[in-house]
Amino acid sequence: MDIIINSLYSNKDIFLRELISNASDALDKVRFLSLTDKEVLGEGDTSKLEIQIKLDKEKKILSLRDRGIGMTKEDLIKNLGTIAKSGTSSFVEKMQSSGDLNLIGQFGVGFYSVYLVADYVEVISKHNDDKQYVWESKADGAFAISEDTWNEPLGRGTEIRLHLREEAQEYLEESKLKDLVKKYSEFINFPIYIWASKEVDVEVPADEDESSDEEETTDNSSSEEGEDEDAKKSEDEEKPKTKKVKETTNEWELLNDVKAIWLRSPKEVTDEEYAKFYHSLAKDFGEEKPLAWSHFTAEGDVEFKAVLFVPPKAPQDLYESYYNSNKANLKLYVRRVFISDEFDELLPKYLSFLKGLVDSDTLPLNVSREMLQAHSSLKTIKKKLIRKALDMIRKIAEEDLDESSGKDEKEVEKSDDDDEKKGQYTKFWNEFGKSIKLGIIEDATNRNRLAKLLRFESSKSDGKLTSLDQYISRMKPGQKDIFYITGTSKEQLEKSPFLERLKKKNYEVIFFTDPVDEYLMQYLMDYDGKQFQNVSKEGLKIGKDSKNKELKESFKELTKWWKGALASENVEEVKISNRLDNTPCVVVTSKYGWSANMERIMQSQTLSDASKQAYMHGKRVLEINPRHPIIKELRERVVKDPEDEGVKQTAQLIYQTALMESGFNLPDPKDFASRIYSSVKSSLNISPDATIEEEDDVEETDTKDSAGTPKGEAEPAKDDTDTEPSDIKDEL
């Protein structure tokens, strides 16, 4: 029996969950019978449908009692004796032949988890149709049943007494049991009480010696009081003297006062009840309400009820162990009994910030209730949960007035809580926006729905967040692509040379400043029929320029010469740019290679390997501005003398400057600095052959000599107390 018990259950704590679940089932059955026959419930305490837990630390007994339907002698043999007597092989045969491993609520299976913590168990039970019996077993393959003539009459119901093992003495602590009930059985339909002890202040008669001391003190302090005071004092003396002492008392304490609101209709539950339930479920004791919630019932192949919450704040470690953490914030319940919060398959990782629960009566679990058995059911639940979660997040945006700037004021003014909902989506995005981006990367099925939830700043958003739908509504006639640029900050991107021509022609450009955005845009290729175009890469199209062919021809000699001069710099091409206005040139990357920002991100990885990243470094293209005076002059110099070393040095310096301004790291900063200093010399009319003035070599002298002490003279004594601090300072 020990083998099967320890193979079924991996966590000792669940024994209490199993016993309370069985007690709840027994109470459900008697309540159902009472609908047609009220006499079934009986009178007085027997009619109370509740569960009681009691401890006896001296005898090391944990008792759990319910006033459920109870068991007859035949029930005790059938439900408890069969497994205890049959052994492992017969039990497995019975499971396989029945074909139904969903055994939640069947007394005989969950009951045997008690032997994880107890070596001897008594079950006292009274059914309305039979006498009171006691079932006893040590889980050694034998059990005994006898009529109970010595215990207190139960009236109706079952009491289970666990004689705890030495290594399970922790379950004799009230605090431990309270925690287990709160964790596993908080939402059971019936009240769960524990016989709890607490200290209270009690007034008891004071000792005689203490009383006499108090009388003497009173006499001394009140010798000069009037007759009225003496009369009052005499009345007080007639009352017995008492004192307050601490006394331990016991009383029944209710453990499950939070109601299972998911069983009610959403229309019947108030916002305050949802907020209270969230704080209880998430153990969030702050004052902030959840940003949103979704309460729904799913029907079909798998039926379940669920409540999902968006927390007001993200935990600090939300993304620190994103791919390594198996912890899920979604709790799985079966018939209001907590099963686990480690079923991370119920929601994808990118939605793991959501809090909530799923409760199903039909979910197939294994015998120990610790593992789901049918993955098809799990996929169905996951699909419905994702859809409801995304709808809930979308609703935050729809109800946010800041997101509804395009609507008429009359349409916007709908309710009194508009101010409360204003700015809620911005708050959500600041806390959980990265999760939406990770969802676009990971969830291809819902990529378009997640893209609608994206928010970002742009060159026309005036410091506010905007969406892809809003961007498309502002696109210029004939614009086919959605323009974006990636970098470290909005301020840096606003000054980027890649934006010069776009801003001049009044195109809007999206600013992506989060490192994850680089990965995001590798998966988000298009939206609503529009392609995304990184303006720092090849392929940018801004209208048509009739003079483009003429310019290419007139600068052909320069571009060809410059490409040859940069042969060692991994430059694939030098060509005329259509994106520059005030800058002489920029360096762009190939369409499918890494951008400058992505190169910087990858190089900063702790375990990055430069040799393995080389193939992802896109071919660089130097784009020149044909209207810029520097480029025009360079063309003239190249035509005049293409072998001029000064022109080659200038061209190299221009390229390195463009490389740095385009966001790339310089491969040789020392070479760049040398070229800058040479240019400075030229502007200051300093000869290129000018040398640095040599420094005079000065022999190092002894510290004492340099201190000014003449040779041959004795040094002043170290302990000379007459030496003034100012004198020492002057000497130094």
XYZ file of C-alpha atoms in Angstrom:
732
model
C 0.000 0.000 0.000
C 2.905 2.338 0.773
C 4.177 1.887 -2.784
C 0.942 2.980 -4.429
C 0.395 5.878 -2.032
C 3.866 7.320 -2.540
C 3.725 6.777 -6.295
C 0.379 8.569 -6.585
C 1.205 11.608 -4.478
C 4.338 13.749 -4.540
C 3.257 16.320 -1.966
C 2.199 15.418 1.570
C 0.222 18.627 2.026
C -2.553 17.480 -0.294
C -3.993 14.965 2.208
C -6.029 17.757 3.805
C -7.295 18.885 0.406
C -8.485 15.341 -0.336
C -10.263 14.947 2.987
C -12.010 18.325 2.692
C -13.037 17.489 -0.906
C -14.560 14.207 0.242
C -16.338 15.984 3.101
C -17.680 18.579 0.657
C -18.995 15.811 -1.617
C -20.755 14.171 1.337
C -22.341 17.501 2.282
C -23.417 18.047 -1.342
C -25.159 14.677 -1.388
C -27.112 15.273 1.809
C -28.079 18.755 0.656
C -29.371 17.305 -2.618
C -31.482 14.729 -0.742
C -32.856 17.451 1.523
C -34.420 19.208 -1.485
C -37.026 16.460 -1.623
C -36.943 15.309 1.996
C -36.180 18.018 4.588
C -36.146 15.476 7.427
C -32.854 14.088 6.076
C -30.991 17.031 7.628
C -32.309 16.418 11.142
C -32.454 19.110 13.820
C -30.090 21.277 15.848
C -26.346 21.023 15.133
C -26.909 17.981 12.927
C -28.671 20.172 10.373
C -25.633 22.458 9.997
C -23.796 21.651 6.772
C -20.191 22.380 7.756
C -16.705 20.911 8.125
C -14.770 20.980 11.414
C -11.055 20.438 12.052
C -9.727 19.690 15.536
C -6.251 19.006 16.958
C -5.128 16.957 19.946
C -1.434 17.706 20.389
C -1.016 15.412 23.382
C -2.362 12.330 21.599
C -0.996 13.538 18.217
C -4.397 13.206 16.566
C -5.815 15.345 13.773
C -9.592 15.056 13.367
C -11.796 16.201 10.507
C -15.569 15.994 10.795
C -18.395 16.696 8.375
C -22.168 16.516 8.721
C -22.601 14.997 5.298
C -24.534 11.948 4.219
C -22.351 9.538 6.184
C -21.610 5.895 5.350
C -23.304 2.633 6.233
C -21.297 -0.439 7.158
C -21.563 -1.623 3.558
C -20.331 1.763 2.284
C -17.299 1.603 4.575
C -16.349 -1.801 3.225
C -17.012 -0.806 -0.394
C -15.360 2.642 -0.342
C -12.474 2.072 2.048
C -11.903 -1.634 2.467
C -11.595 -2.619 -1.182
C -8.393 -0.721 -1.931
C -6.821 -1.423 1.438
C -7.427 -5.150 1.068
C -6.857 -5.638 -2.645
C -3.298 -4.384 -2.952
C -1.587 -2.622 -5.820
C -2.186 -5.053 -8.683
C -5.926 -5.398 -8.072
C -6.270 -1.651 -7.726
C -4.548 -1.039 -11.067
C -6.733 -3.706 -12.718
C -9.834 -2.000 -11.350
C -8.643 1.350 -12.735
C -7.897 -0.056 -16.181
C -11.141 -1.970 -16.468
C -13.276 1.022 -15.466
C -11.673 3.219 -18.129
C -12.391 6.287 -15.995
C -9.466 7.787 -14.145
C -11.271 11.012 -13.329
C -11.825 9.992 -9.708
C -12.276 13.339 -8.023
C -15.031 13.054 -5.439
C -14.817 9.264 -5.138
C -14.093 8.724 -1.478
C -11.891 5.664 -1.631
C -9.124 7.118 -3.788
C -8.406 10.545 -2.309
C -8.849 9.169 1.187
C -5.720 7.057 0.979
C -3.489 10.132 0.824
C -3.908 10.238 4.636
C -1.278 7.515 4.906
C 1.307 10.018 3.723
C 1.121 11.552 7.202
C -0.604 8.948 9.417
C 0.279 5.372 10.374
C -3.129 4.604 11.912
C -6.548 5.940 10.862
C -10.010 5.746 12.385
C -13.130 6.559 10.365
C -16.294 7.033 12.423
C -19.439 7.336 10.301
C -23.188 7.545 10.829
C -25.725 7.247 8.014
C -29.409 7.955 8.552
C -30.198 4.390 7.460
C -27.702 2.599 9.703
C -25.949 2.589 13.064
C -22.692 4.384 13.848
C -19.610 2.341 12.850
C -15.843 2.640 13.227
C -13.450 1.641 10.432
C -9.782 1.200 11.450
C -6.666 0.416 9.417
C -2.893 0.817 9.411
C -2.673 0.496 5.611
C -0.998 -2.881 6.032
C -3.585 -4.762 4.005
C -5.974 -5.273 6.914
C -8.875 -3.308 8.349
C -11.530 -3.711 11.012
C -15.125 -2.492 11.212
C -17.176 -2.532 14.399
C -20.272 -0.870 15.762
C -19.330 2.317 17.610
C -20.601 2.276 21.170
C -17.881 4.293 22.875
C -17.441 7.488 20.840
C -19.682 10.541 20.918
C -22.771 10.048 18.703
C -22.300 11.980 15.457
C -25.993 12.323 14.631
C -25.065 12.094 10.942
C -21.829 12.401 9.001
C -18.231 11.223 9.205
C -15.263 11.921 11.458
C -11.750 10.915 10.396
C -9.034 10.669 13.050
C -5.424 10.621 11.879
C -2.805 9.320 14.306
C 0.109 11.290 12.862
C 3.549 9.890 12.234
C 6.573 11.302 14.036
C 7.815 13.022 10.879
C 4.382 14.631 10.305
C 4.069 16.510 13.608
C 4.009 19.835 11.731
C 0.339 19.131 10.918
C -0.494 19.578 14.585
C 0.192 23.303 14.206
C -2.879 25.490 13.661
C -0.994 27.881 11.418
C 0.067 25.063 9.075
C -3.495 23.771 8.706
C -4.872 27.272 8.189
C -2.368 27.851 5.377
C -3.321 24.558 3.706
C -7.036 25.349 3.842
C -6.406 28.832 2.431
C -4.305 27.376 -0.376
C -6.349 24.376 -1.457
C -9.878 24.674 -0.113
C -10.549 28.398 0.182
C -13.540 28.291 -2.161
C -15.306 25.144 -0.948
C -19.072 25.794 -0.815
C -19.420 24.832 2.846
C -17.916 26.620 5.857
C -14.683 25.116 7.196
C -13.976 25.682 10.899
C -10.909 24.944 13.009
C -10.885 24.618 16.809
C -8.465 27.490 17.300
C -6.769 28.686 20.478
C -6.104 32.319 21.253
C -5.035 34.457 24.182
C -7.544 36.875 25.718
C -7.424 39.307 28.643
C -9.538 38.058 31.550
C -10.281 39.853 34.838
C -9.622 37.651 37.881
C -9.712 38.425 41.660
C -6.516 40.059 42.844
C -4.396 38.529 45.639
C -4.980 39.803 49.220
C -1.465 41.198 49.539
C -1.869 43.197 46.340
C -5.233 44.493 47.553
C -3.799 45.731 50.868
C -0.925 47.480 49.090
C -3.372 49.269 46.846
C -5.441 50.354 49.872
C -2.373 51.839 51.630
C -1.369 53.730 48.515
C -4.862 55.097 48.152
C -4.942 56.227 51.825
C -1.655 58.135 51.520
C -2.563 59.899 48.315
C -6.074 60.906 49.362
C -5.593 62.075 52.983
C -6.639 65.621 52.128
C -9.749 64.741 50.049
C -13.252 65.867 51.055
C -16.210 63.882 52.394
C -17.596 63.185 48.894
C -14.353 61.507 47.892
C -14.382 59.398 51.059
C -17.899 58.220 50.290
C -16.920 57.274 46.727
C -13.868 55.464 48.047
C -15.916 53.425 50.465
C -18.196 52.336 47.611
C -15.165 51.258 45.562
C -13.767 49.301 48.495
C -16.938 47.245 48.616
C -16.267 45.976 45.017
C -13.867 42.999 44.741
C -10.357 43.869 43.572
C -9.502 42.361 40.160
C -6.580 42.203 37.735
C -6.190 41.325 34.040
C -4.326 38.171 33.053
C -3.711 36.362 29.767
C -5.780 33.214 29.349
C -5.866 30.728 26.480
C -9.342 29.964 25.137
C -10.639 27.887 22.242
C -13.346 28.653 19.739
C -14.408 27.677 16.214
C -12.709 29.918 13.637
C -14.020 30.205 10.075
C -11.263 29.681 7.483
C -12.974 30.144 4.099
C -14.841 33.450 4.110
C -14.040 34.350 0.455
C -16.843 33.336 -1.896
C -16.295 31.629 -5.240
C -17.597 34.518 -7.331
C -16.853 32.732 -10.607
C -19.833 30.451 -9.953
C -22.185 33.442 -10.080
C -23.384 35.329 -13.129
C -21.048 38.241 -14.057
C -24.062 40.580 -13.937
C -24.560 39.801 -10.237
C -20.967 40.556 -9.180
C -20.027 44.151 -8.317
C -16.728 45.859 -9.130
C -15.915 45.947 -5.406
C -16.421 42.173 -5.170
C -14.128 41.594 -8.149
C -11.459 43.837 -6.586
C -11.731 42.058 -3.222
C -11.567 38.660 -4.911
C -8.482 39.726 -6.906
C -6.622 40.856 -3.784
C -7.450 37.552 -2.097
C -6.515 35.406 -5.091
C -3.303 37.231 -6.000
C -2.296 37.892 -2.387
C -1.957 41.520 -3.455
C -2.650 43.654 -0.402
C -2.250 47.013 -2.113
C -5.101 49.457 -2.602
C -5.004 49.552 -6.416
C -7.732 47.778 -8.332
C -6.852 45.422 -11.193
C -6.720 47.219 -14.554
C -9.330 44.867 -16.029
C -10.986 41.505 -15.541
C -12.843 38.937 -17.621
C -15.402 36.557 -16.110
C -16.845 33.944 -18.436
C -18.149 30.395 -18.858
C -16.978 28.163 -21.700
C -19.142 25.350 -23.001
C -18.473 22.596 -25.484
C -16.062 19.674 -25.411
C -14.560 20.977 -22.178
C -16.731 23.070 -19.897
C -15.133 25.464 -17.465
C -15.575 28.777 -15.720
C -12.757 31.302 -15.514
C -11.875 34.701 -14.109
C -8.851 36.572 -15.483
C -7.332 39.760 -14.034
C -4.792 42.264 -15.357
C -2.744 43.335 -12.292
C -2.174 47.067 -11.717
C 1.608 46.581 -11.651
C 4.098 44.145 -13.114
C 6.270 42.190 -10.664
C 9.895 43.320 -10.676
C 11.191 39.965 -11.878
C 8.601 39.432 -14.616
C 11.142 39.239 -17.448
C 14.288 38.277 -15.532
C 13.688 34.519 -15.846
C 11.100 34.653 -18.609
C 12.111 31.456 -20.420
C 13.277 29.510 -17.367
C 10.389 30.010 -14.973
C 7.634 27.382 -14.829
C 5.571 29.389 -12.378
C 2.153 30.359 -13.687
C -0.215 32.876 -12.141
C -3.271 30.955 -13.294
C -4.684 28.563 -10.721
C -6.468 25.393 -11.729
C -9.487 24.298 -9.704
C -11.683 21.258 -10.141
C -15.085 21.618 -8.478
C -13.773 24.550 -6.414
C -10.811 22.524 -5.120
C -7.371 23.962 -5.869
C -5.281 21.518 -7.889
C -2.184 23.428 -8.952
C -0.713 26.709 -10.180
C 2.071 24.947 -12.105
C 0.078 24.100 -15.244
C 1.946 26.625 -17.360
C 0.350 25.115 -20.505
C -2.968 26.805 -19.727
C -1.629 30.175 -20.898
C 1.365 31.008 -23.101
C 4.378 32.557 -21.398
C 3.724 36.013 -22.804
C 0.413 36.123 -20.900
C 1.899 34.775 -17.667
C 1.478 38.209 -16.058
C -2.289 37.618 -15.871
C -3.756 36.459 -12.564
C -6.819 34.292 -12.333
C -8.259 30.821 -12.150
C -9.932 28.117 -14.179
C -12.518 25.818 -12.603
C -13.808 22.765 -14.442
C -15.979 19.836 -13.405
C -14.996 17.737 -16.408
C -11.246 18.289 -16.663
C -9.505 14.886 -16.740
C -6.804 14.583 -14.085
C -4.824 11.616 -12.894
C -5.637 9.895 -9.596
C -3.480 12.227 -7.515
C -5.080 15.280 -9.173
C -1.582 16.567 -9.897
C -1.418 16.096 -13.688
C -3.714 16.684 -16.616
C -4.245 13.533 -18.655
C -5.826 14.640 -21.929
C -3.858 17.229 -23.899
C -6.688 17.816 -26.365
C -8.774 19.312 -23.551
C -5.845 21.460 -22.536
C -5.464 22.885 -26.032
C -9.158 23.774 -26.131
C -8.957 25.590 -22.792
C -5.766 27.400 -23.811
C -7.281 28.611 -27.070
C -10.368 30.032 -25.331
C -8.328 31.633 -22.540
C -6.024 33.404 -25.016
C -8.972 34.781 -26.979
C -10.686 36.058 -23.829
C -7.450 37.522 -22.475
C -6.738 39.472 -25.664
C -10.339 40.697 -25.804
C -9.985 41.917 -22.210
C -6.800 43.847 -23.030
C -8.374 45.293 -26.204
C -11.317 46.468 -24.124
C -8.950 48.481 -21.872
C -7.857 50.402 -24.977
C -11.407 50.872 -26.265
C -12.604 52.337 -22.956
C -9.593 54.640 -22.579
C -10.524 58.198 -23.616
C -6.901 58.912 -24.557
C -7.224 56.152 -27.161
C -10.494 57.590 -28.508
C -9.213 60.974 -29.675
C -10.895 60.624 -33.063
C -14.414 60.328 -31.709
C -16.930 63.078 -31.160
C -17.067 64.511 -27.666
C -20.741 63.596 -27.352
C -19.916 59.998 -28.189
C -17.020 59.903 -25.739
C -18.940 61.257 -22.746
C -20.728 58.111 -21.655
C -20.310 57.452 -17.948
C -19.080 58.895 -14.683
C -16.072 56.579 -14.453
C -14.511 57.880 -17.697
C -11.867 59.772 -15.736
C -10.933 56.567 -13.930
C -10.466 54.712 -17.224
C -8.557 57.557 -18.864
C -4.909 56.681 -19.383
C -5.458 53.059 -18.317
C -4.080 51.577 -21.529
C -0.949 53.711 -21.337
C -0.498 52.418 -17.805
C -1.021 48.863 -19.031
C 1.466 49.351 -21.862
C 4.155 50.787 -19.596
C 3.828 47.762 -17.295
C 3.207 44.890 -19.724
C 3.950 46.197 -23.235
C 6.994 43.958 -23.564
C 4.726 40.921 -23.074
C 2.604 41.928 -26.079
C 5.769 42.209 -28.184
C 6.938 38.782 -26.999
C 3.506 37.452 -27.946
C 3.924 38.685 -31.528
C 7.260 36.848 -31.662
C 5.968 33.599 -30.125
C 2.313 33.305 -31.176
C 1.933 33.209 -34.951
C -1.770 32.331 -34.698
C -2.690 35.517 -32.824
C -0.001 37.769 -34.315
C -2.414 40.123 -36.072
C -4.654 40.464 -32.988
C -1.605 41.229 -30.858
C -0.332 43.750 -33.420
C -3.513 45.778 -32.869
C -2.477 46.130 -29.221
C 0.992 47.504 -30.075
C 1.795 51.041 -28.961
C 4.777 53.269 -29.745
C 5.867 56.843 -30.214
C 6.360 58.332 -33.661
C 7.524 61.504 -35.363
C 3.911 62.786 -35.287
C 2.601 61.425 -31.970
C 3.657 64.498 -29.906
C 5.135 62.386 -27.113
C 2.049 60.188 -26.777
C 1.620 56.523 -27.621
C -0.032 55.670 -30.907
C -1.202 52.460 -32.596
C -0.697 50.916 -36.025
C -4.320 51.654 -36.913
C -3.831 55.324 -36.038
C -0.581 55.397 -38.032
C -2.311 53.967 -41.124
C -5.134 56.514 -40.794
C -2.504 59.302 -41.058
C -0.564 57.813 -43.996
C -0.032 60.043 -47.032
C -1.875 59.229 -50.262
C 0.173 56.751 -52.252
C 2.277 55.648 -49.254
C 2.610 51.861 -49.411
C 4.969 51.108 -46.524
C 4.925 51.671 -42.762
C 8.190 53.455 -41.947
C 10.059 52.740 -38.712
C 13.514 53.102 -37.210
C 15.173 51.374 -34.248
C 17.600 52.851 -31.734
C 18.377 53.461 -28.082
C 16.194 56.511 -27.445
C 13.590 58.711 -29.050
C 15.827 61.785 -28.733
C 18.618 60.066 -30.633
C 16.298 58.834 -33.381
C 14.700 62.242 -33.914
C 18.148 63.579 -34.931
C 18.958 60.598 -37.148
C 20.084 61.474 -40.703
C 17.883 58.624 -41.994
C 14.798 60.733 -41.224
C 15.832 63.959 -42.976
C 14.055 63.515 -46.291
C 11.082 61.682 -44.750
C 10.414 64.504 -42.289
C 10.834 67.101 -45.038
C 8.193 65.313 -47.112
C 5.926 64.985 -44.038
C 6.065 61.196 -43.684
C 5.456 59.682 -40.248
C 8.136 57.361 -38.837
C 7.664 54.963 -35.906
C 10.323 55.009 -33.161
C 11.229 51.590 -31.717
C 13.558 52.030 -28.733
C 13.185 48.737 -26.826
C 15.878 46.101 -27.554
C 13.140 43.499 -28.073
C 11.779 45.628 -30.959
C 14.611 44.405 -33.193
C 13.421 40.819 -32.718
C 9.791 41.903 -32.972
C 10.218 43.369 -36.452
C 11.790 40.141 -37.719
C 8.390 38.489 -37.164
C 5.991 41.370 -37.866
C 6.461 41.650 -41.611
C 3.199 43.369 -42.531
C -0.019 44.752 -41.062
C -3.351 45.404 -42.751
C -1.801 44.895 -46.178
C 1.064 47.342 -45.502
C 4.710 46.252 -45.448
C 7.128 47.484 -42.768
C 10.218 49.331 -43.962
C 13.234 50.043 -41.749
C 14.437 53.455 -42.942
C 18.037 52.610 -42.003
C 18.100 49.700 -44.450
C 18.116 49.319 -48.198
C 14.899 49.467 -50.206
C 13.466 52.788 -49.017
C 11.140 54.262 -51.618
C 9.936 57.863 -51.329
C 8.020 58.780 -54.440
C 9.763 59.100 -57.817
C 12.635 61.441 -58.716
C 12.845 62.267 -62.441
C 16.452 63.465 -62.075
C 17.654 60.246 -60.413
C 19.128 58.752 -63.588
C 21.001 61.951 -64.459
C 22.452 62.154 -60.946
C 23.599 58.548 -61.023
C 25.390 59.179 -64.315
C 27.047 62.403 -63.174
C 28.344 60.788 -59.950
C 29.230 57.453 -61.520
C 32.965 58.130 -61.483
C 32.921 59.161 -57.816
C 30.830 56.192 -56.641
C 33.042 53.739 -58.532
C 36.244 55.302 -57.189
C 34.899 55.454 -53.611
C 33.853 51.802 -53.635
C 37.402 50.871 -54.630
C 38.837 53.074 -51.883
C 36.647 51.310 -49.312
C 37.345 47.766 -50.518
C 38.725 46.755 -47.094
C 35.717 48.162 -45.202
C 33.082 45.553 -46.230
C 31.236 48.163 -48.318
C 29.233 46.465 -51.044
C 28.187 49.585 -52.941
C 28.341 53.380 -53.022
C 25.253 54.985 -54.499
C 23.083 58.092 -54.641
C 20.747 58.434 -51.639
C 17.076 59.342 -51.677
C 16.798 59.751 -47.882
C 19.287 62.580 -47.129
C 18.784 66.328 -46.995
C 21.459 68.035 -44.841
C 23.925 65.197 -44.243
C 26.642 64.345 -46.789
C 26.278 60.574 -46.470
C 25.032 57.625 -44.364
C 25.762 53.901 -44.146
C 22.770 51.569 -44.599
C 22.606 47.797 -44.298
C 21.145 45.146 -46.578
C 17.450 44.411 -46.159
C 17.828 41.058 -44.395
C 20.987 41.744 -42.406
C 21.310 43.226 -38.934
C 20.789 46.943 -38.516
C 23.379 49.002 -36.654
C 21.200 48.862 -33.543
C 20.895 45.059 -33.757
C 24.673 44.715 -34.123
C 25.127 46.767 -30.955
C 22.582 44.623 -29.070
C 24.213 41.348 -30.136
C 27.713 42.544 -29.323
C 26.614 43.470 -25.806
C 25.393 39.917 -25.047
C 27.359 38.280 -22.255
C 28.032 35.051 -24.154
C 28.161 36.488 -27.669
C 30.615 34.995 -30.155
C 31.741 37.494 -32.796
C 32.997 34.748 -35.111
C 29.552 33.136 -35.259
C 27.768 36.458 -35.779
C 29.734 37.527 -38.838
C 27.304 35.957 -41.304
C 24.458 38.124 -39.951
C 26.329 41.399 -40.438
C 24.584 42.830 -43.457
C 26.558 44.191 -46.378
C 27.007 47.916 -45.912
C 26.052 50.457 -48.521
C 27.378 54.028 -48.474
C 24.669 56.392 -49.674
C 25.803 59.912 -50.657
C 23.884 63.170 -50.883
C 24.548 64.575 -54.408
C 23.356 68.035 -53.390
C 25.803 68.418 -50.499
C 28.828 70.704 -51.126
C 31.284 68.235 -49.561
C 30.200 65.494 -51.962
C 30.285 67.893 -54.935
C 33.802 69.047 -54.083
C 34.973 65.486 -53.557
C 33.675 64.576 -56.998
C 35.655 67.455 -58.540
C 38.854 66.368 -56.738
C 38.451 62.733 -57.820
C 37.895 63.737 -61.458
C 40.990 65.940 -61.273
C 43.326 63.412 -59.609
C 41.931 60.056 -58.425
C 45.345 59.079 -56.968
C 45.588 62.087 -54.654
C 46.394 60.713 -51.155
C 44.760 63.727 -49.514
C 41.479 62.984 -51.293
C 41.687 59.320 -50.275
C 42.258 60.287 -46.631
C 39.315 62.690 -46.773
C 37.042 60.064 -48.325
C 38.046 57.578 -45.603
C 37.339 60.119 -42.868
C 33.933 60.976 -44.358
C 33.038 57.257 -44.443
C 34.107 56.688 -40.813
C 32.108 59.726 -39.697
C 29.047 58.468 -41.580
C 29.547 55.021 -40.051
C 29.508 56.476 -36.547
C 26.548 58.798 -37.245
C 24.599 55.840 -38.671
C 24.902 54.026 -35.336
C 27.732 51.560 -36.035
C 30.719 50.919 -33.803
C 34.006 51.950 -35.390
C 36.274 48.959 -36.005
C 39.399 51.080 -35.362
C 38.711 54.153 -33.171
C 42.446 54.961 -33.055
C 42.633 55.300 -36.833
C 39.566 57.551 -36.823
C 41.044 59.746 -34.074
C 44.326 60.079 -36.002
C 42.472 61.262 -39.093
C 40.552 63.833 -37.026
C 43.761 65.191 -35.503
C 45.322 65.438 -38.959
C 42.324 67.431 -40.125
C 42.647 69.704 -37.081
C 46.319 70.304 -37.879
C 45.407 71.279 -41.406
C 42.725 73.723 -40.237
C 45.223 75.287 -37.801
C 47.910 75.537 -40.518
C 50.187 73.176 -38.620
C 52.658 71.300 -40.722
C 51.879 67.592 -41.068
C 55.568 66.957 -40.226
C 55.421 68.920 -36.966
C 56.753 66.808 -34.104
C 55.837 66.647 -30.454
C 58.188 68.500 -28.141
C 60.388 66.147 -26.155
C 60.012 66.108 -22.395
C 63.107 66.855 -20.275
C 64.217 63.849 -18.277
C 64.438 64.788 -14.604
C 66.250 62.486 -12.200
C 64.091 61.319 -9.350
C 65.469 62.445 -5.983
C 65.014 61.030 -2.533
C 61.797 62.059 -0.800
C 63.666 63.460 2.188
C 65.898 65.624 -0.002
C 62.915 66.984 -1.878
C 61.325 67.868 1.433
C 63.948 70.545 1.946
C 66.086 69.027 4.694
C 69.746 70.040 4.159
C 72.192 67.155 3.951
C 74.096 66.578 7.134
C 71.520 68.201 9.363
C 69.594 66.095 11.811
C 65.932 65.565 11.151
C 63.506 67.034 13.677
C 62.146 64.596 16.223
C 58.892 62.959 15.226
C 57.328 63.518 18.595
C 58.071 67.226 18.701
C 54.839 68.615 20.071
C 55.928 72.246 19.575
C 55.719 72.008 15.792
C 52.710 73.904 14.588
C 50.451 72.422 11.871
C 50.967 75.538 9.769
C 54.739 75.047 9.913
C 54.412 71.477 8.689
C 52.136 72.634 5.868
C 54.695 75.289 4.781
C 57.522 72.784 4.904
C 55.643 70.366 2.697
